[in-house]
Amino acid sequence: MSIRLPEPFVARMRVLLGDEFDDWLASYGAPRRYGLRVNTLKTDGESYRMRSPLSAGLKPVPWAEAGYYYSEEDRPGKHPHYHAGLYYIQEPSAMAPAELLDVRPGHRVLDLCAAPGGKSTQIAAKLKGQGLLVANDNARERTKALARNLELAGVRNAVVLNEEPERLVPVFRAFFDRILVDAPCSGEGMFRKDESMIADWLRYPAAHWTSMQREILRHAAEMLAPGGVLVYSTCTFSPEENEERIAELLAERPDFEVVPVPPAHGWAPGRPDWVSLEGIDRRHVDAVAGTVRLWPHRIEGEGHYAAVLRRKVEAGRESVAVNPRPGGPDDESAGTPGRPRLKTRQYAGRRGNGGKPGQRGKARGYIANVSDADPVDAWRSFQEELLPGLGGLPGRLVAVGEKLYAQPAGVPELSGLSVVRHGWLLGEARRGRFAPSQALAMGLAAEEAARRVEYGADEPEALKYLKGETLPLEPERLTLRPGEDGRLPDAAGYALVCIDGYPVGWGKLRDGLLINERAPGWRWM
């Protein structure tokens, strides 16, 4: 075994696992398994597997829709398809919690501890562009990767927040149909994947994690609607961070119950016999047998734990006072000191595309902060010229300074919260013109653009574009889409750049050249 595990950790696992200890310990000498999940917002998982450019092919992960194992030597992060958002590289066991969440199109979903965004993109694929995803993380730096991964995946219906869970409760009380709590933990199940986590295990005692997990779960429970489902997951073996947290929540919240996970895929049931809490009713302890453990010696993946919880409808109706207008006068979080309310103007608009100043705001209009710029007008002109196939946007447009977002329907007032992305970032107004964002390009389908330039993944021009180079434009690479009047657009201006038919960014057509407009932070270095 090449990994040097901490002696106290090994000694404890010997006691917990008994007869299975030797098999578990031997798993650390086995090669780790690598996984990716095909992004079904852009392509079908099985059809992509059949035509995968990876040399060794893809083997399905049995518990994950569109999840596959790949060989380490394939290095899928170095292929242009990764930069087109066609898949997300994800540890196979980490795919399980979002599968257990049972997300359906139209749901309102919260990923409470979301960064770097793997499970958020998995949830978004299951929503199929319908409903709402709120992806939150309390670490500001980590939300950058979270937002980027959602944008790379082409997610249109997500809002990204940077908040502590307790600050979300007044805005989203009893709001969500589904909540994922992939809690911060001691990371014991990831030692084989990432040996650096051993240093954190040695640095922080179990109490450091359990107190944090306890509070996160309590706040998450407040935001789940009656009848909704919450999945709590960790990547640790520690009973204190797993079964004990669930038993404690059940004791505190009689309106919650465990939804037993059927045994499958080599998964093991939770262990009530490992719960050592005092004063907890035995029925709450016994209920954790319906939770699930993923052991590295039983499956092709790392260590995980997951519990599926449902909020009972009857008890929820009796005990929950739903805030009818989050962010309104009755919301104590509105105008929190240090985070003043954002001044807004509201405009009506058809199909969520904005309206004229002075009109009274309606549900499908847009909200803009006080600013001399009007990105909505610039967006209208841009969309009419270049994106005639996009049609109306659901929800409303939200202008923040010169930036313009398409915010999914049903988002409550977010004033006073730290918002990283108000929705799908469309672009920004610059000197009266609209500059489309990288996020807009990644969320489009190729056929929605009036002008597009095509490259093949195996062509050198594809790599040159991804690196930010300006390219000579061969006429045969340019496709023009006729407008509603049947006329072709000018062969100049912005064009959507695609690789194998999938958007990867923007370019400007000028004097026989494709001027590279791929965002600098997105370029392949």
Short mmCIF file of C-alpha atoms in Angstrom, two decimals:
data_model
loop_
_atom_site.label_atom_id
_atom_site.label_comp_id
_atom_site.label_asym_id
_atom_site.label_seq_id
_atom_site.Cartn_x
_atom_site.Cartn_y
_atom_site.Cartn_z
CA MET A 1 0.00 0.00 0.00
CA SER A 2 1.56 3.29 -1.12
CA ILE A 3 -0.65 5.57 1.00
CA ARG A 4 0.44 6.13 4.59
CA LEU A 5 -2.79 6.26 6.58
CA PRO A 6 -2.85 7.78 10.08
CA GLU A 7 -2.50 5.10 12.74
CA PRO A 8 -5.46 6.34 14.86
CA PHE A 9 -7.65 6.23 11.75
CA VAL A 10 -6.58 2.67 10.89
CA ALA A 11 -7.07 1.50 14.47
CA ARG A 12 -10.58 2.86 14.60
CA MET A 13 -11.55 1.36 11.25
CA ARG A 14 -10.26 -2.00 12.45
CA VAL A 15 -12.74 -1.87 15.34
CA LEU A 16 -15.63 -0.64 13.20
CA LEU A 17 -15.22 -3.01 10.26
CA GLY A 18 -14.23 -6.22 12.01
CA ASP A 19 -14.11 -9.02 9.43
CA GLU A 20 -14.20 -6.55 6.52
CA PHE A 21 -11.17 -4.60 7.71
CA ASP A 22 -8.57 -6.51 5.68
CA ASP A 23 -10.52 -6.11 2.44
CA TRP A 24 -11.04 -2.42 3.15
CA LEU A 25 -7.36 -1.85 3.89
CA ALA A 26 -6.32 -3.75 0.74
CA SER A 27 -8.45 -1.37 -1.36
CA TYR A 28 -5.90 1.39 -0.71
CA GLY A 29 -3.36 -0.60 -2.69
CA ALA A 30 -5.69 -0.91 -5.67
CA PRO A 31 -5.71 1.71 -8.46
CA ARG A 32 -8.38 4.37 -8.00
CA ARG A 33 -11.20 4.57 -10.53
CA TYR A 34 -11.77 7.61 -12.71
CA GLY A 35 -15.16 8.85 -13.82
CA LEU A 36 -16.91 11.40 -15.97
CA ARG A 37 -20.55 12.26 -16.43
CA VAL A 38 -21.86 13.12 -19.87
CA ASN A 39 -23.78 16.40 -19.91
CA THR A 40 -27.26 15.48 -21.08
CA LEU A 41 -28.16 19.15 -21.48
CA LYS A 42 -26.00 18.99 -24.61
CA THR A 43 -25.90 15.38 -25.77
CA ASP A 44 -27.29 11.94 -25.04
CA GLY A 45 -25.14 9.91 -22.69
CA GLU A 46 -25.30 6.56 -24.42
CA SER A 47 -24.88 7.91 -27.93
CA TYR A 48 -21.87 9.91 -26.74
CA ARG A 49 -20.40 6.78 -25.16
CA MET A 50 -20.68 4.96 -28.49
CA ARG A 51 -18.77 7.67 -30.35
CA SER A 52 -16.46 8.70 -27.52
CA PRO A 53 -13.03 9.89 -28.67
CA LEU A 54 -11.43 8.37 -25.56
CA SER A 55 -9.11 5.56 -26.54
CA ALA A 56 -10.21 2.92 -24.02
CA GLY A 57 -13.91 3.64 -24.33
CA LEU A 58 -16.34 4.28 -21.50
CA LYS A 59 -17.85 1.80 -19.04
CA PRO A 60 -21.15 2.76 -17.35
CA VAL A 61 -21.22 3.64 -13.66
CA PRO A 62 -24.13 1.47 -12.47
CA TRP A 63 -25.69 4.01 -10.09
CA ALA A 64 -25.43 7.16 -12.24
CA GLU A 65 -27.35 8.19 -15.31
CA ALA A 66 -24.81 9.15 -18.00
CA GLY A 67 -21.94 8.36 -15.61
CA TYR A 68 -18.97 6.42 -16.99
CA TYR A 69 -15.57 5.11 -15.97
CA TYR A 70 -12.59 6.07 -18.10
CA SER A 71 -8.92 5.10 -18.10
CA GLU A 72 -6.38 7.41 -16.50
CA GLU A 73 -4.30 7.57 -19.66
CA ASP A 74 -7.22 9.05 -21.63
CA ARG A 75 -6.91 12.48 -19.95
CA PRO A 76 -10.38 13.72 -21.02
CA GLY A 77 -9.69 17.18 -19.57
CA LYS A 78 -7.29 17.70 -22.47
CA HIS A 79 -9.87 17.04 -25.19
CA PRO A 80 -11.84 19.86 -26.92
CA HIS A 81 -15.10 18.16 -25.93
CA TYR A 82 -14.33 19.01 -22.29
CA HIS A 83 -14.07 22.68 -23.26
CA ALA A 84 -17.41 22.39 -25.05
CA GLY A 85 -19.02 21.23 -21.79
CA LEU A 86 -19.94 17.79 -23.08
CA TYR A 87 -18.92 16.08 -19.85
CA TYR A 88 -17.85 16.78 -16.28
CA ILE A 89 -14.97 14.86 -14.72
CA GLN A 90 -16.35 13.46 -11.46
CA GLU A 91 -15.38 10.74 -9.02
CA PRO A 92 -17.87 7.85 -9.53
CA SER A 93 -19.10 7.63 -5.92
CA ALA A 94 -19.67 11.40 -5.87
CA MET A 95 -22.36 10.89 -8.52
CA ALA A 96 -24.58 8.97 -6.10
CA PRO A 97 -26.07 11.77 -3.92
CA ALA A 98 -27.59 13.73 -6.80
CA GLU A 99 -29.05 10.51 -8.21
CA LEU A 100 -30.70 9.77 -4.86
CA LEU A 101 -32.21 13.28 -4.81
CA ASP A 102 -34.72 12.24 -7.50
CA VAL A 103 -34.83 15.62 -9.25
CA ARG A 104 -37.57 16.12 -11.87
CA PRO A 105 -37.99 18.90 -14.45
CA GLY A 106 -39.78 21.86 -12.88
CA HIS A 107 -38.50 21.31 -9.34
CA ARG A 108 -37.05 24.08 -7.21
CA VAL A 109 -33.69 22.71 -6.06
CA LEU A 110 -31.05 23.98 -3.64
CA ASP A 111 -27.46 22.73 -3.68
CA LEU A 112 -26.44 24.23 -0.37
CA CYS A 113 -22.69 23.43 -0.27
CA ALA A 114 -22.24 23.43 -4.02
CA ALA A 115 -18.66 24.34 -4.98
CA PRO A 116 -16.96 23.36 -7.21
CA GLY A 117 -20.21 22.46 -8.95
CA GLY A 118 -20.10 18.82 -10.02
CA LYS A 119 -23.33 17.88 -8.28
CA SER A 120 -24.93 21.19 -9.33
CA THR A 121 -24.31 20.41 -13.01
CA GLN A 122 -25.69 16.91 -12.41
CA ILE A 123 -28.86 18.39 -10.88
CA ALA A 124 -29.17 20.90 -13.72
CA ALA A 125 -29.07 18.11 -16.29
CA LYS A 126 -31.97 16.41 -14.51
CA LEU A 127 -33.99 19.64 -14.49
CA LYS A 128 -33.65 19.78 -18.30
CA GLY A 129 -33.80 23.57 -18.27
CA GLN A 130 -37.10 23.64 -16.35
CA GLY A 131 -37.58 24.85 -12.78
CA LEU A 132 -34.91 26.52 -10.67
CA LEU A 133 -31.50 25.60 -9.32
CA VAL A 134 -30.01 27.69 -6.52
CA ALA A 135 -26.33 26.80 -6.11
CA ASN A 136 -24.77 28.23 -2.96
CA ASP A 137 -21.41 28.09 -1.27
CA ASN A 138 -20.16 30.12 1.67
CA ALA A 139 -16.57 30.36 0.36
CA ARG A 140 -16.28 33.31 -2.02
CA GLU A 141 -13.25 32.01 -3.93
CA ARG A 142 -14.92 28.64 -4.48
CA THR A 143 -17.99 30.23 -6.05
CA LYS A 144 -15.83 31.30 -9.00
CA ALA A 145 -15.29 27.66 -9.96
CA LEU A 146 -18.95 26.93 -9.18
CA ALA A 147 -20.23 29.63 -11.53
CA ARG A 148 -17.77 28.68 -14.26
CA ASN A 149 -18.70 24.98 -14.16
CA LEU A 150 -22.40 25.79 -14.41
CA GLU A 151 -21.68 28.09 -17.35
CA LEU A 152 -19.45 25.51 -19.03
CA ALA A 153 -22.30 23.00 -18.77
CA GLY A 154 -24.66 25.44 -20.49
CA VAL A 155 -27.04 25.78 -17.52
CA ARG A 156 -29.67 28.47 -18.13
CA ASN A 157 -31.85 28.17 -15.02
CA ALA A 158 -29.42 28.60 -12.11
CA VAL A 159 -28.75 31.33 -9.58
CA VAL A 160 -25.39 31.28 -7.76
CA LEU A 161 -25.17 32.64 -4.20
CA ASN A 162 -22.33 33.12 -1.73
CA GLU A 163 -23.99 32.93 1.68
CA GLU A 164 -24.01 31.22 5.05
CA PRO A 165 -26.97 28.83 5.22
CA GLU A 166 -28.71 30.71 8.05
CA ARG A 167 -28.95 33.85 5.91
CA LEU A 168 -30.83 31.94 3.23
CA VAL A 169 -33.57 30.71 5.55
CA PRO A 170 -35.70 33.92 5.76
CA VAL A 171 -35.70 34.20 1.95
CA PHE A 172 -36.27 30.52 1.13
CA ARG A 173 -38.23 29.15 4.09
CA ALA A 174 -40.15 26.01 3.00
CA PHE A 175 -39.36 26.95 -0.62
CA PHE A 176 -37.50 24.02 -2.20
CA ASP A 177 -38.77 20.69 -3.52
CA ARG A 178 -35.30 19.19 -3.30
CA ILE A 179 -32.21 20.10 -1.27
CA LEU A 180 -28.76 18.57 -1.49
CA VAL A 181 -26.46 18.99 1.51
CA ASP A 182 -23.08 17.62 0.45
CA ALA A 183 -21.63 18.62 3.78
CA PRO A 184 -18.05 19.66 4.56
CA CYS A 185 -16.46 16.72 6.34
CA SER A 186 -13.23 15.07 7.45
CA GLY A 187 -12.85 13.45 4.02
CA GLU A 188 -11.80 9.98 5.15
CA GLY A 189 -13.37 8.40 2.09
CA MET A 190 -11.16 10.43 -0.23
CA PHE A 191 -7.72 9.58 1.17
CA ARG A 192 -6.93 7.33 -1.80
CA LYS A 193 -8.04 9.99 -4.29
CA ASP A 194 -6.41 12.95 -2.55
CA GLU A 195 -3.71 12.28 0.05
CA SER A 196 -3.64 15.98 1.00
CA MET A 197 -6.91 15.41 2.86
CA ILE A 198 -5.00 13.36 5.42
CA ALA A 199 -3.31 16.56 6.64
CA ASP A 200 -6.73 18.16 7.23
CA TRP A 201 -7.87 15.04 9.10
CA LEU A 202 -4.90 15.35 11.42
CA ARG A 203 -5.41 19.09 11.87
CA TYR A 204 -9.13 19.19 12.71
CA PRO A 205 -10.91 17.05 15.34
CA ALA A 206 -14.26 15.44 14.57
CA ALA A 207 -16.08 18.12 16.61
CA HIS A 208 -14.91 20.73 14.09
CA TRP A 209 -16.99 19.04 11.40
CA THR A 210 -19.96 17.77 13.42
CA SER A 211 -20.88 21.19 14.82
CA MET A 212 -20.78 22.63 11.30
CA GLN A 213 -22.83 19.75 9.85
CA ARG A 214 -25.43 20.02 12.61
CA GLU A 215 -26.09 23.71 11.87
CA ILE A 216 -26.12 23.25 8.11
CA LEU A 217 -28.67 20.44 8.37
CA ARG A 218 -30.91 22.46 10.68
CA HIS A 219 -30.98 25.41 8.30
CA ALA A 220 -31.50 23.18 5.28
CA ALA A 221 -34.48 21.53 6.97
CA GLU A 222 -36.14 24.95 7.33
CA MET A 223 -35.90 25.55 3.58
CA LEU A 224 -37.45 22.26 2.47
CA ALA A 225 -41.10 22.39 1.46
CA PRO A 226 -43.54 19.87 2.97
CA GLY A 227 -43.38 16.72 0.86
CA GLY A 228 -39.90 17.64 -0.35
CA VAL A 229 -36.76 15.50 -0.28
CA LEU A 230 -33.37 16.35 1.26
CA VAL A 231 -30.24 14.29 0.65
CA TYR A 232 -27.41 14.61 3.17
CA SER A 233 -24.07 13.24 2.02
CA THR A 234 -20.43 13.16 3.07
CA CYS A 235 -17.22 11.57 1.83
CA THR A 236 -16.21 10.25 5.24
CA PHE A 237 -16.61 6.99 7.17
CA SER A 238 -17.06 8.70 10.56
CA PRO A 239 -20.34 7.71 12.26
CA GLU A 240 -20.30 11.02 14.14
CA GLU A 241 -20.54 12.85 10.81
CA ASN A 242 -23.00 10.43 9.24
CA GLU A 243 -25.53 8.28 11.12
CA GLU A 244 -25.36 10.38 14.28
CA ARG A 245 -26.20 13.58 12.42
CA ILE A 246 -29.26 11.96 10.88
CA ALA A 247 -30.48 10.40 14.13
CA GLU A 248 -30.10 13.77 15.84
CA LEU A 249 -32.07 15.59 13.13
CA LEU A 250 -34.88 13.03 13.31
CA ALA A 251 -35.08 13.55 17.08
CA GLU A 252 -35.27 17.33 16.64
CA ARG A 253 -37.64 17.32 13.66
CA PRO A 254 -40.58 14.88 13.94
CA ASP A 255 -41.75 16.18 10.55
CA PHE A 256 -38.77 14.45 8.87
CA GLU A 257 -38.36 10.76 8.06
CA VAL A 258 -35.74 8.59 6.39
CA VAL A 259 -36.60 7.27 2.94
CA PRO A 260 -34.83 3.90 2.91
CA VAL A 261 -32.37 3.41 0.06
CA PRO A 262 -32.79 -0.08 -1.49
CA PRO A 263 -29.60 -2.19 -1.44
CA ALA A 264 -27.99 -2.20 -4.88
CA HIS A 265 -24.66 -1.80 -6.67
CA GLY A 266 -22.71 -3.23 -3.73
CA TRP A 267 -23.82 -0.40 -1.43
CA ALA A 268 -24.10 -1.18 2.28
CA PRO A 269 -26.80 -0.02 4.72
CA GLY A 270 -26.20 2.58 7.42
CA ARG A 271 -25.05 1.37 10.81
CA PRO A 272 -27.36 2.09 13.77
CA ASP A 273 -24.97 0.06 15.97
CA TRP A 274 -22.31 2.74 15.45
CA VAL A 275 -24.50 5.51 16.91
CA SER A 276 -23.42 6.42 20.44
CA LEU A 277 -25.57 9.50 21.10
CA GLU A 278 -27.24 9.67 24.49
CA GLY A 279 -30.88 10.59 25.00
CA ILE A 280 -31.97 9.75 21.40
CA ASP A 281 -35.10 7.63 21.01
CA ARG A 282 -34.15 4.19 19.68
CA ARG A 283 -36.54 4.48 16.73
CA HIS A 284 -34.56 7.44 15.40
CA VAL A 285 -31.35 5.46 15.73
CA ASP A 286 -32.84 2.40 14.04
CA ALA A 287 -34.06 4.55 11.14
CA VAL A 288 -30.49 5.21 9.97
CA ALA A 289 -30.33 1.61 8.76
CA GLY A 290 -32.17 3.01 5.73
CA THR A 291 -29.25 5.28 4.86
CA VAL A 292 -26.42 4.06 2.68
CA ARG A 293 -22.64 3.65 2.75
CA LEU A 294 -20.39 3.29 -0.28
CA TRP A 295 -17.23 1.39 0.65
CA PRO A 296 -14.14 1.33 -1.62
CA HIS A 297 -13.67 -2.43 -1.10
CA ARG A 298 -17.25 -3.15 -2.23
CA ILE A 299 -17.61 -0.87 -5.25
CA GLU A 300 -15.54 0.73 -7.98
CA GLY A 301 -15.29 4.12 -6.32
CA GLU A 302 -14.26 5.97 -3.17
CA GLY A 303 -15.97 6.16 0.23
CA HIS A 304 -19.29 8.00 0.61
CA TYR A 305 -22.33 8.19 2.86
CA ALA A 306 -25.84 9.37 1.93
CA ALA A 307 -29.19 9.71 3.67
CA VAL A 308 -32.48 10.47 1.92
CA LEU A 309 -34.94 12.43 4.08
CA ARG A 310 -38.51 13.48 3.38
CA ARG A 311 -40.42 16.26 5.09
CA LYS A 312 -43.85 14.94 5.97
CA VAL A 313 -46.72 16.86 4.42
CA GLU A 314 -49.13 16.72 7.37
CA ALA A 315 -46.66 17.85 10.02
CA GLY A 316 -45.22 20.45 7.67
CA ARG A 317 -48.60 22.06 7.08
CA GLU A 318 -49.21 22.33 10.79
CA SER A 319 -45.82 23.66 11.81
CA VAL A 320 -44.44 25.74 8.94
CA ALA A 321 -45.27 29.41 8.42
CA VAL A 322 -44.20 30.01 4.83
CA ASN A 323 -42.96 33.52 4.09
CA PRO A 324 -45.41 34.58 1.34
CA ARG A 325 -43.16 37.30 -0.04
CA PRO A 326 -39.47 36.68 0.70
CA GLY A 327 -37.53 39.90 0.81
CA GLY A 328 -40.70 41.92 1.41
CA PRO A 329 -41.59 44.15 4.37
CA ASP A 330 -42.19 41.16 6.63
CA ASP A 331 -38.75 39.71 5.97
CA GLU A 332 -36.33 40.59 8.74
CA SER A 333 -33.36 39.85 6.48
CA ALA A 334 -34.24 42.63 4.04
CA GLY A 335 -31.82 45.52 4.30
CA THR A 336 -29.44 43.68 6.62
CA PRO A 337 -26.81 46.10 8.03
CA GLY A 338 -23.73 45.97 5.85
CA ARG A 339 -25.73 44.63 2.92
CA PRO A 340 -28.20 47.33 1.86
CA ARG A 341 -31.11 46.55 -0.39
CA LEU A 342 -30.39 46.97 -4.08
CA LYS A 343 -32.33 49.87 -5.53
CA THR A 344 -34.28 48.67 -8.54
CA ARG A 345 -36.46 49.87 -11.33
CA GLN A 346 -38.98 47.49 -12.86
CA TYR A 347 -40.06 47.33 -16.47
CA ALA A 348 -42.73 45.28 -18.17
CA GLY A 349 -41.81 43.19 -21.14
CA ARG A 350 -43.20 40.60 -23.48
CA ARG A 351 -41.63 37.12 -23.36
CA GLY A 352 -39.16 38.30 -20.71
CA ASN A 353 -37.37 40.52 -23.22
CA GLY A 354 -37.80 43.84 -21.44
CA GLY A 355 -40.02 46.86 -22.02
CA LYS A 356 -40.04 50.63 -22.07
CA PRO A 357 -38.94 52.80 -19.14
CA GLY A 358 -41.82 54.17 -17.17
CA GLN A 359 -44.03 51.11 -17.53
CA ARG A 360 -45.09 49.33 -14.38
CA GLY A 361 -43.21 46.09 -13.66
CA LYS A 362 -44.90 42.76 -14.33
CA ALA A 363 -43.93 39.17 -13.61
CA ARG A 364 -42.25 38.67 -16.96
CA GLY A 365 -40.52 42.02 -17.11
CA TYR A 366 -37.05 42.87 -15.95
CA ILE A 367 -35.45 44.51 -12.94
CA ALA A 368 -32.54 46.90 -13.26
CA ASN A 369 -30.47 48.61 -10.64
CA VAL A 370 -30.29 52.39 -10.91
CA SER A 371 -27.89 53.05 -13.76
CA ASP A 372 -27.60 55.23 -16.84
CA ALA A 373 -26.92 52.15 -18.98
CA ASP A 374 -29.77 50.16 -20.49
CA PRO A 375 -28.41 46.74 -21.46
CA VAL A 376 -31.91 45.50 -22.27
CA ASP A 377 -32.20 47.65 -25.38
CA ALA A 378 -28.73 46.59 -26.49
CA TRP A 379 -29.68 42.95 -25.87
CA ARG A 380 -32.85 43.28 -27.93
CA SER A 381 -30.90 44.51 -30.93
CA PHE A 382 -28.27 41.79 -30.52
CA GLN A 383 -30.85 39.03 -30.20
CA GLU A 384 -32.80 40.17 -33.25
CA GLU A 385 -29.63 40.19 -35.32
CA LEU A 386 -27.75 37.13 -34.14
CA LEU A 387 -30.10 34.90 -32.13
CA PRO A 388 -33.43 34.80 -33.95
CA GLY A 389 -33.77 31.15 -33.00
CA LEU A 390 -33.53 31.78 -29.27
CA GLY A 391 -37.10 32.97 -28.82
CA GLY A 392 -38.39 34.27 -25.52
CA LEU A 393 -36.55 33.73 -22.28
CA PRO A 394 -38.44 32.30 -19.29
CA GLY A 395 -38.62 34.36 -16.13
CA ARG A 396 -37.31 37.91 -16.31
CA LEU A 397 -34.27 39.90 -17.30
CA VAL A 398 -32.18 41.36 -14.49
CA ALA A 399 -29.76 44.20 -15.18
CA VAL A 400 -26.96 44.79 -12.70
CA GLY A 401 -24.94 47.78 -13.84
CA GLU A 402 -24.16 47.04 -17.48
CA LYS A 403 -24.53 43.27 -17.08
CA LEU A 404 -27.72 41.50 -18.08
CA TYR A 405 -28.99 38.18 -16.77
CA ALA A 406 -31.91 35.94 -17.69
CA GLN A 407 -33.25 34.95 -14.29
CA PRO A 408 -35.42 31.82 -14.08
CA ALA A 409 -39.03 32.18 -13.04
CA GLY A 410 -39.94 31.93 -9.37
CA VAL A 411 -36.82 33.47 -7.85
CA PRO A 412 -37.76 35.48 -4.75
CA GLU A 413 -36.33 38.89 -3.90
CA LEU A 414 -32.58 38.48 -3.33
CA SER A 415 -31.78 41.93 -1.95
CA GLY A 416 -29.45 41.69 1.02
CA LEU A 417 -27.90 38.42 -0.18
CA SER A 418 -24.50 38.04 -1.81
CA VAL A 419 -25.37 37.11 -5.40
CA VAL A 420 -22.63 35.78 -7.66
CA ARG A 421 -24.89 35.10 -10.66
CA HIS A 422 -28.46 36.39 -10.85
CA GLY A 423 -29.21 33.85 -13.56
CA TRP A 424 -27.88 33.06 -17.04
CA LEU A 425 -25.33 35.80 -17.78
CA LEU A 426 -26.21 37.04 -21.26
CA GLY A 427 -23.56 39.76 -21.56
CA GLU A 428 -23.14 43.47 -20.99
CA ALA A 429 -23.70 46.79 -22.70
CA ARG A 430 -20.56 48.55 -23.84
CA ARG A 431 -20.89 52.02 -25.34
CA GLY A 432 -24.39 51.30 -26.59
CA ARG A 433 -23.54 47.86 -28.00
CA PHE A 434 -24.14 44.43 -26.52
CA ALA A 435 -21.11 42.23 -25.82
CA PRO A 436 -22.26 38.61 -25.44
CA SER A 437 -20.82 36.56 -22.59
CA GLN A 438 -19.00 33.26 -22.66
CA ALA A 439 -21.86 31.88 -20.57
CA LEU A 440 -24.36 32.83 -23.28
CA ALA A 441 -22.34 30.97 -25.90
CA MET A 442 -22.07 27.85 -23.75
CA GLY A 443 -25.81 27.79 -23.08
CA LEU A 444 -26.85 28.03 -26.72
CA ALA A 445 -27.52 25.34 -29.27
CA ALA A 446 -25.63 25.85 -32.53
CA GLU A 447 -28.82 26.24 -34.58
CA GLU A 448 -30.00 29.16 -32.47
CA ALA A 449 -27.34 31.47 -33.96
CA ALA A 450 -27.72 33.30 -37.26
CA ARG A 451 -23.97 33.13 -37.84
CA ARG A 452 -21.75 30.28 -36.75
CA VAL A 453 -18.30 28.97 -37.55
CA GLU A 454 -17.59 25.23 -37.39
CA TYR A 455 -14.40 23.30 -36.60
CA GLY A 456 -13.76 19.61 -36.00
CA ALA A 457 -12.25 18.51 -32.69
CA ASP A 458 -9.37 16.82 -34.50
CA GLU A 459 -8.53 19.89 -36.59
CA PRO A 460 -5.65 22.16 -35.50
CA GLU A 461 -7.90 25.22 -35.84
CA ALA A 462 -10.04 23.96 -32.94
CA LEU A 463 -7.11 23.99 -30.55
CA LYS A 464 -5.91 27.35 -31.86
CA TYR A 465 -9.33 28.87 -31.25
CA LEU A 466 -9.51 27.43 -27.71
CA LYS A 467 -6.11 28.99 -26.99
CA GLY A 468 -7.34 32.43 -28.04
CA GLU A 469 -5.76 32.78 -31.48
CA THR A 470 -7.24 34.80 -34.33
CA LEU A 471 -7.78 32.61 -37.39
CA PRO A 472 -8.18 33.09 -41.13
CA LEU A 473 -11.78 32.29 -42.03
CA GLU A 474 -12.42 29.85 -44.87
CA PRO A 475 -15.86 30.64 -46.35
CA GLU A 476 -16.95 27.00 -46.15
CA ARG A 477 -16.73 27.09 -42.35
CA LEU A 478 -19.33 29.84 -42.04
CA THR A 479 -23.02 28.95 -41.78
CA LEU A 480 -25.64 31.70 -42.09
CA ARG A 481 -29.20 31.19 -40.92
CA PRO A 482 -31.97 33.01 -42.81
CA GLY A 483 -34.17 35.35 -40.79
CA GLU A 484 -37.95 35.22 -40.66
CA ASP A 485 -38.06 37.22 -43.89
CA GLY A 486 -35.87 34.62 -45.61
CA ARG A 487 -32.89 36.96 -45.95
CA LEU A 488 -29.41 35.92 -44.91
CA PRO A 489 -27.59 38.05 -42.32
CA ASP A 490 -24.43 39.95 -43.20
CA ALA A 491 -21.26 37.87 -43.12
CA ALA A 492 -19.70 40.27 -40.61
CA GLY A 493 -20.03 40.80 -36.87
CA TYR A 494 -20.35 38.31 -34.03
CA ALA A 495 -20.48 34.59 -34.84
CA LEU A 496 -20.95 31.58 -32.57
CA VAL A 497 -17.91 29.29 -32.79
CA CYS A 498 -18.60 25.55 -32.56
CA ILE A 499 -16.50 22.39 -32.33
CA ASP A 500 -18.18 19.25 -33.65
CA GLY A 501 -21.43 21.23 -33.59
CA TYR A 502 -21.18 22.36 -29.95
CA PRO A 503 -20.62 26.03 -29.03
CA VAL A 504 -17.31 26.98 -27.39
CA GLY A 505 -17.36 30.79 -27.62
CA TRP A 506 -17.64 33.86 -29.82
CA GLY A 507 -15.67 35.33 -32.67
CA LYS A 508 -15.99 38.47 -34.79
CA LEU A 509 -15.96 38.18 -38.57
CA ARG A 510 -13.90 40.94 -40.11
CA ASP A 511 -11.90 41.21 -43.36
CA GLY A 512 -11.62 37.46 -43.87
CA LEU A 513 -10.58 36.81 -40.26
CA LEU A 514 -12.21 35.27 -37.21
CA ILE A 515 -11.23 37.63 -34.39
CA ASN A 516 -11.11 35.48 -31.26
CA GLU A 517 -13.62 36.61 -28.61
CA ARG A 518 -13.30 33.61 -26.30
CA ALA A 519 -13.13 35.02 -22.78
CA PRO A 520 -9.51 35.22 -21.53
CA GLY A 521 -10.22 33.20 -18.37
CA TRP A 522 -11.64 30.40 -20.49
CA ARG A 523 -8.72 29.99 -22.86
CA TRP A 524 -6.83 26.72 -22.97
CA MET A 525 -3.48 27.47 -21.41
#
